[in-house]
């Protein structure tokens, strides 16, 4: 009887990261669903009743920003970002394998800078009491969430890069 190919070993979803990943994914999915409903209601109300949904534009902006920064750590943790393999084309496999940890750490550094600057911006927004124009929603929580999302993605990118370096 021939050997059956083994399924790839995935980390247990009961780990701390597994739980966080599920929560972030569920939040992103809920926001995507909410964005769909808001857009549908706004379009129907605008074109059939000539009465657009008040604040739909602001909600779309805030939900979309939140969606991106909820999904960023999940995408980074899974290694599912879009990648352009220019080094593979030019240099070949060995150099490419050596460059991956370096580019991963560079990515982690850039995300860490984004997190730091977003946190500083969120603090300014909070101290100024910045709110959205038509719905008067506070803007700082979205900026704090963006900073936390980038920070978490930075840690995950560094972790993946270091695992590649030791593998």
mmCIF file of C-alpha atoms in Angstrom:
data_model
loop_
_atom_site.group_PDB
_atom_site.id
_atom_site.type_symbol
_atom_site.label_atom_id
_atom_site.label_comp_id
_atom_site.label_asym_id
_atom_site.label_seq_id
_atom_site.Cartn_x
_atom_site.Cartn_y
_atom_site.Cartn_z
ATOM 1 C CA UNK A 1 0.000 0.000 0.000
ATOM 2 C CA UNK A 2 1.541 3.341 -1.049
ATOM 3 C CA UNK A 3 2.248 5.984 1.553
ATOM 4 C CA UNK A 4 -0.401 8.669 1.793
ATOM 5 C CA UNK A 5 0.874 12.246 1.501
ATOM 6 C CA UNK A 6 0.830 13.953 4.855
ATOM 7 C CA UNK A 7 -1.285 17.040 5.333
ATOM 8 C CA UNK A 8 0.693 20.152 6.257
ATOM 9 C CA UNK A 9 0.931 20.669 10.000
ATOM 10 C CA UNK A 10 -0.968 23.792 10.981
ATOM 11 C CA UNK A 11 -0.575 25.394 14.383
ATOM 12 C CA UNK A 12 -3.394 24.665 16.791
ATOM 13 C CA UNK A 13 -6.168 27.209 16.633
ATOM 14 C CA UNK A 14 -6.371 27.038 20.435
ATOM 15 C CA UNK A 15 -3.154 28.992 20.845
ATOM 16 C CA UNK A 16 -3.310 32.627 21.885
ATOM 17 C CA UNK A 17 -2.557 33.707 18.321
ATOM 18 C CA UNK A 18 -5.198 31.314 16.984
ATOM 19 C CA UNK A 19 -7.828 32.937 19.191
ATOM 20 C CA UNK A 20 -6.708 36.455 18.251
ATOM 21 C CA UNK A 21 -6.672 35.479 14.568
ATOM 22 C CA UNK A 22 -10.245 34.165 14.813
ATOM 23 C CA UNK A 23 -11.410 37.340 16.574
ATOM 24 C CA UNK A 24 -9.716 39.617 14.033
ATOM 25 C CA UNK A 25 -11.095 37.588 11.126
ATOM 26 C CA UNK A 26 -14.599 37.627 12.604
ATOM 27 C CA UNK A 27 -14.384 41.382 13.142
ATOM 28 C CA UNK A 28 -13.180 41.943 9.585
ATOM 29 C CA UNK A 29 -15.953 39.726 8.237
ATOM 30 C CA UNK A 30 -18.582 41.573 10.267
ATOM 31 C CA UNK A 31 -17.284 44.910 8.991
ATOM 32 C CA UNK A 32 -17.346 43.668 5.412
ATOM 33 C CA UNK A 33 -20.952 42.591 5.879
ATOM 34 C CA UNK A 34 -21.829 45.955 7.450
ATOM 35 C CA UNK A 35 -20.139 47.797 4.570
ATOM 36 C CA UNK A 36 -22.190 45.767 2.101
ATOM 37 C CA UNK A 37 -25.445 46.581 3.888
ATOM 38 C CA UNK A 38 -24.634 50.282 4.228
ATOM 39 C CA UNK A 39 -23.742 50.541 0.546
ATOM 40 C CA UNK A 40 -26.863 48.665 -0.577
ATOM 41 C CA UNK A 41 -29.162 50.729 1.631
ATOM 42 C CA UNK A 42 -27.501 53.963 0.504
ATOM 43 C CA UNK A 43 -27.759 53.091 -3.195
ATOM 44 C CA UNK A 44 -31.401 51.988 -2.962
ATOM 45 C CA UNK A 45 -32.376 54.998 -0.862
ATOM 46 C CA UNK A 46 -30.499 57.389 -3.151
ATOM 47 C CA UNK A 47 -31.828 56.164 -6.487
ATOM 48 C CA UNK A 48 -35.327 54.927 -5.610
ATOM 49 C CA UNK A 49 -36.332 57.405 -2.935
ATOM 50 C CA UNK A 50 -33.958 60.306 -3.636
ATOM 51 C CA UNK A 51 -32.952 60.171 0.044
ATOM 52 C CA UNK A 52 -29.375 58.934 0.560
ATOM 53 C CA UNK A 53 -28.421 57.340 3.869
ATOM 54 C CA UNK A 54 -27.136 60.090 6.120
ATOM 55 C CA UNK A 55 -23.510 59.491 7.116
ATOM 56 C CA UNK A 56 -23.012 56.537 4.788
ATOM 57 C CA UNK A 57 -19.827 58.058 3.366
ATOM 58 C CA UNK A 58 -18.309 58.550 6.841
ATOM 59 C CA UNK A 59 -19.302 55.086 8.016
ATOM 60 C CA UNK A 60 -17.816 53.588 4.868
ATOM 61 C CA UNK A 61 -14.540 55.447 5.441
ATOM 62 C CA UNK A 62 -14.275 54.417 9.088
ATOM 63 C CA UNK A 63 -15.374 50.820 8.525
ATOM 64 C CA UNK A 64 -13.004 50.381 5.597
ATOM 65 C CA UNK A 65 -10.025 51.721 7.572
ATOM 66 C CA UNK A 66 -10.937 49.466 10.481
ATOM 67 C CA UNK A 67 -11.343 46.483 8.151
ATOM 68 C CA UNK A 68 -7.889 46.989 6.632
ATOM 69 C CA UNK A 69 -6.135 47.191 9.995
ATOM 70 C CA UNK A 70 -8.040 44.223 11.441
ATOM 71 C CA UNK A 71 -7.062 42.103 8.437
ATOM 72 C CA UNK A 72 -3.414 43.270 8.288
ATOM 73 C CA UNK A 73 -2.139 41.119 11.192
ATOM 74 C CA UNK A 74 -4.082 38.091 9.942
ATOM 75 C CA UNK A 75 -2.643 38.454 6.445
ATOM 76 C CA UNK A 76 0.862 39.005 7.825
ATOM 77 C CA UNK A 77 0.632 36.080 10.234
ATOM 78 C CA UNK A 78 -0.454 33.733 7.475
ATOM 79 C CA UNK A 79 2.145 35.078 5.022
ATOM 80 C CA UNK A 80 -0.557 35.852 2.476
ATOM 81 C CA UNK A 81 0.612 39.256 1.292
ATOM 82 C CA UNK A 82 1.085 39.812 -2.404
ATOM 83 C CA UNK A 83 4.776 39.393 -3.172
ATOM 84 C CA UNK A 84 6.803 40.336 -6.207
ATOM 85 C CA UNK A 85 9.729 37.977 -6.607
ATOM 86 C CA UNK A 86 12.163 40.213 -8.473
ATOM 87 C CA UNK A 87 15.162 38.738 -6.685
ATOM 88 C CA UNK A 88 14.163 35.207 -7.784
ATOM 89 C CA UNK A 89 14.108 36.327 -11.396
ATOM 90 C CA UNK A 90 17.478 38.067 -11.272
ATOM 91 C CA UNK A 91 19.535 36.137 -8.729
ATOM 92 C CA UNK A 92 18.036 32.702 -8.388
ATOM 93 C CA UNK A 93 16.972 30.488 -5.510
ATOM 94 C CA UNK A 94 19.915 30.544 -3.084
ATOM 95 C CA UNK A 95 20.181 34.322 -2.915
ATOM 96 C CA UNK A 96 16.421 34.609 -2.768
ATOM 97 C CA UNK A 97 16.265 32.275 0.245
ATOM 98 C CA UNK A 98 18.892 34.402 2.003
ATOM 99 C CA UNK A 99 17.080 37.631 1.132
ATOM 100 C CA UNK A 100 13.657 36.556 2.460
ATOM 101 C CA UNK A 101 14.522 36.945 6.162
ATOM 102 C CA UNK A 102 16.115 40.317 5.437
ATOM 103 C CA UNK A 103 13.088 41.583 3.533
ATOM 104 C CA UNK A 104 10.841 40.178 6.269
ATOM 105 C CA UNK A 105 12.731 42.137 8.923
ATOM 106 C CA UNK A 106 12.612 45.229 6.716
ATOM 107 C CA UNK A 107 8.843 44.800 6.431
ATOM 108 C CA UNK A 108 8.617 44.422 10.208
ATOM 109 C CA UNK A 109 10.612 47.641 10.642
ATOM 110 C CA UNK A 110 8.403 49.603 8.267
ATOM 111 C CA UNK A 111 5.263 48.325 10.003
ATOM 112 C CA UNK A 112 6.757 49.257 13.386
ATOM 113 C CA UNK A 113 7.360 52.813 12.164
ATOM 114 C CA UNK A 114 3.781 52.948 10.851
ATOM 115 C CA UNK A 115 2.517 51.741 14.243
ATOM 116 C CA UNK A 116 4.538 54.363 16.097
ATOM 117 C CA UNK A 117 3.428 57.224 13.844
ATOM 118 C CA UNK A 118 -0.220 56.094 13.874
ATOM 119 C CA UNK A 119 -0.136 55.910 17.685
ATOM 120 C CA UNK A 120 1.261 59.462 17.850
ATOM 121 C CA UNK A 121 -1.453 60.623 15.448
ATOM 122 C CA UNK A 122 -4.151 58.845 17.469
ATOM 123 C CA UNK A 123 -2.946 60.582 20.641
ATOM 124 C CA UNK A 124 -3.228 63.974 18.886
ATOM 125 C CA UNK A 125 -6.705 63.116 17.588
ATOM 126 C CA UNK A 126 -7.791 62.050 21.078
ATOM 127 C CA UNK A 127 -6.399 65.167 22.747
ATOM 128 C CA UNK A 128 -8.027 67.398 20.124
ATOM 129 C CA UNK A 129 -11.331 65.541 20.448
ATOM 130 C CA UNK A 130 -11.470 65.072 16.674
ATOM 131 C CA UNK A 131 -14.836 63.889 15.387
ATOM 132 C CA UNK A 132 -16.283 63.095 11.978
ATOM 133 C CA UNK A 133 -18.183 65.828 10.149
ATOM 134 C CA UNK A 134 -21.741 64.622 9.783
ATOM 135 C CA UNK A 135 -22.142 61.887 12.429
ATOM 136 C CA UNK A 136 -19.795 63.383 15.056
ATOM 137 C CA UNK A 137 -18.105 60.033 15.653
ATOM 138 C CA UNK A 138 -14.713 60.103 17.421
ATOM 139 C CA UNK A 139 -11.855 59.393 15.026
ATOM 140 C CA UNK A 140 -9.131 58.506 17.549
ATOM 141 C CA UNK A 141 -10.352 54.923 18.200
ATOM 142 C CA UNK A 142 -9.891 54.053 14.523
ATOM 143 C CA UNK A 143 -6.370 55.502 14.606
ATOM 144 C CA UNK A 144 -5.531 53.573 17.797
ATOM 145 C CA UNK A 145 -6.832 50.380 16.207
ATOM 146 C CA UNK A 146 -4.713 51.077 13.109
ATOM 147 C CA UNK A 147 -1.622 51.534 15.287
ATOM 148 C CA UNK A 148 -2.302 48.308 17.174
ATOM 149 C CA UNK A 149 -2.928 46.454 13.899
ATOM 150 C CA UNK A 150 0.365 47.667 12.446
ATOM 151 C CA UNK A 151 2.213 46.861 15.675
ATOM 152 C CA UNK A 152 0.854 43.328 15.755
ATOM 153 C CA UNK A 153 1.607 42.865 12.052
ATOM 154 C CA UNK A 154 5.156 44.100 12.700
ATOM 155 C CA UNK A 155 5.683 41.489 15.420
ATOM 156 C CA UNK A 156 4.274 38.765 13.184
ATOM 157 C CA UNK A 157 6.460 39.828 10.234
ATOM 158 C CA UNK A 158 9.545 39.767 12.470
ATOM 159 C CA UNK A 159 8.580 36.350 13.825
ATOM 160 C CA UNK A 160 8.123 34.933 10.318
ATOM 161 C CA UNK A 161 11.426 36.442 9.180
ATOM 162 C CA UNK A 162 13.336 35.000 12.128
ATOM 163 C CA UNK A 163 11.753 31.564 11.590
ATOM 164 C CA UNK A 164 12.877 31.704 7.951
ATOM 165 C CA UNK A 165 16.390 32.676 8.995
ATOM 166 C CA UNK A 166 16.702 29.688 11.322
ATOM 167 C CA UNK A 167 14.962 27.199 9.011
#
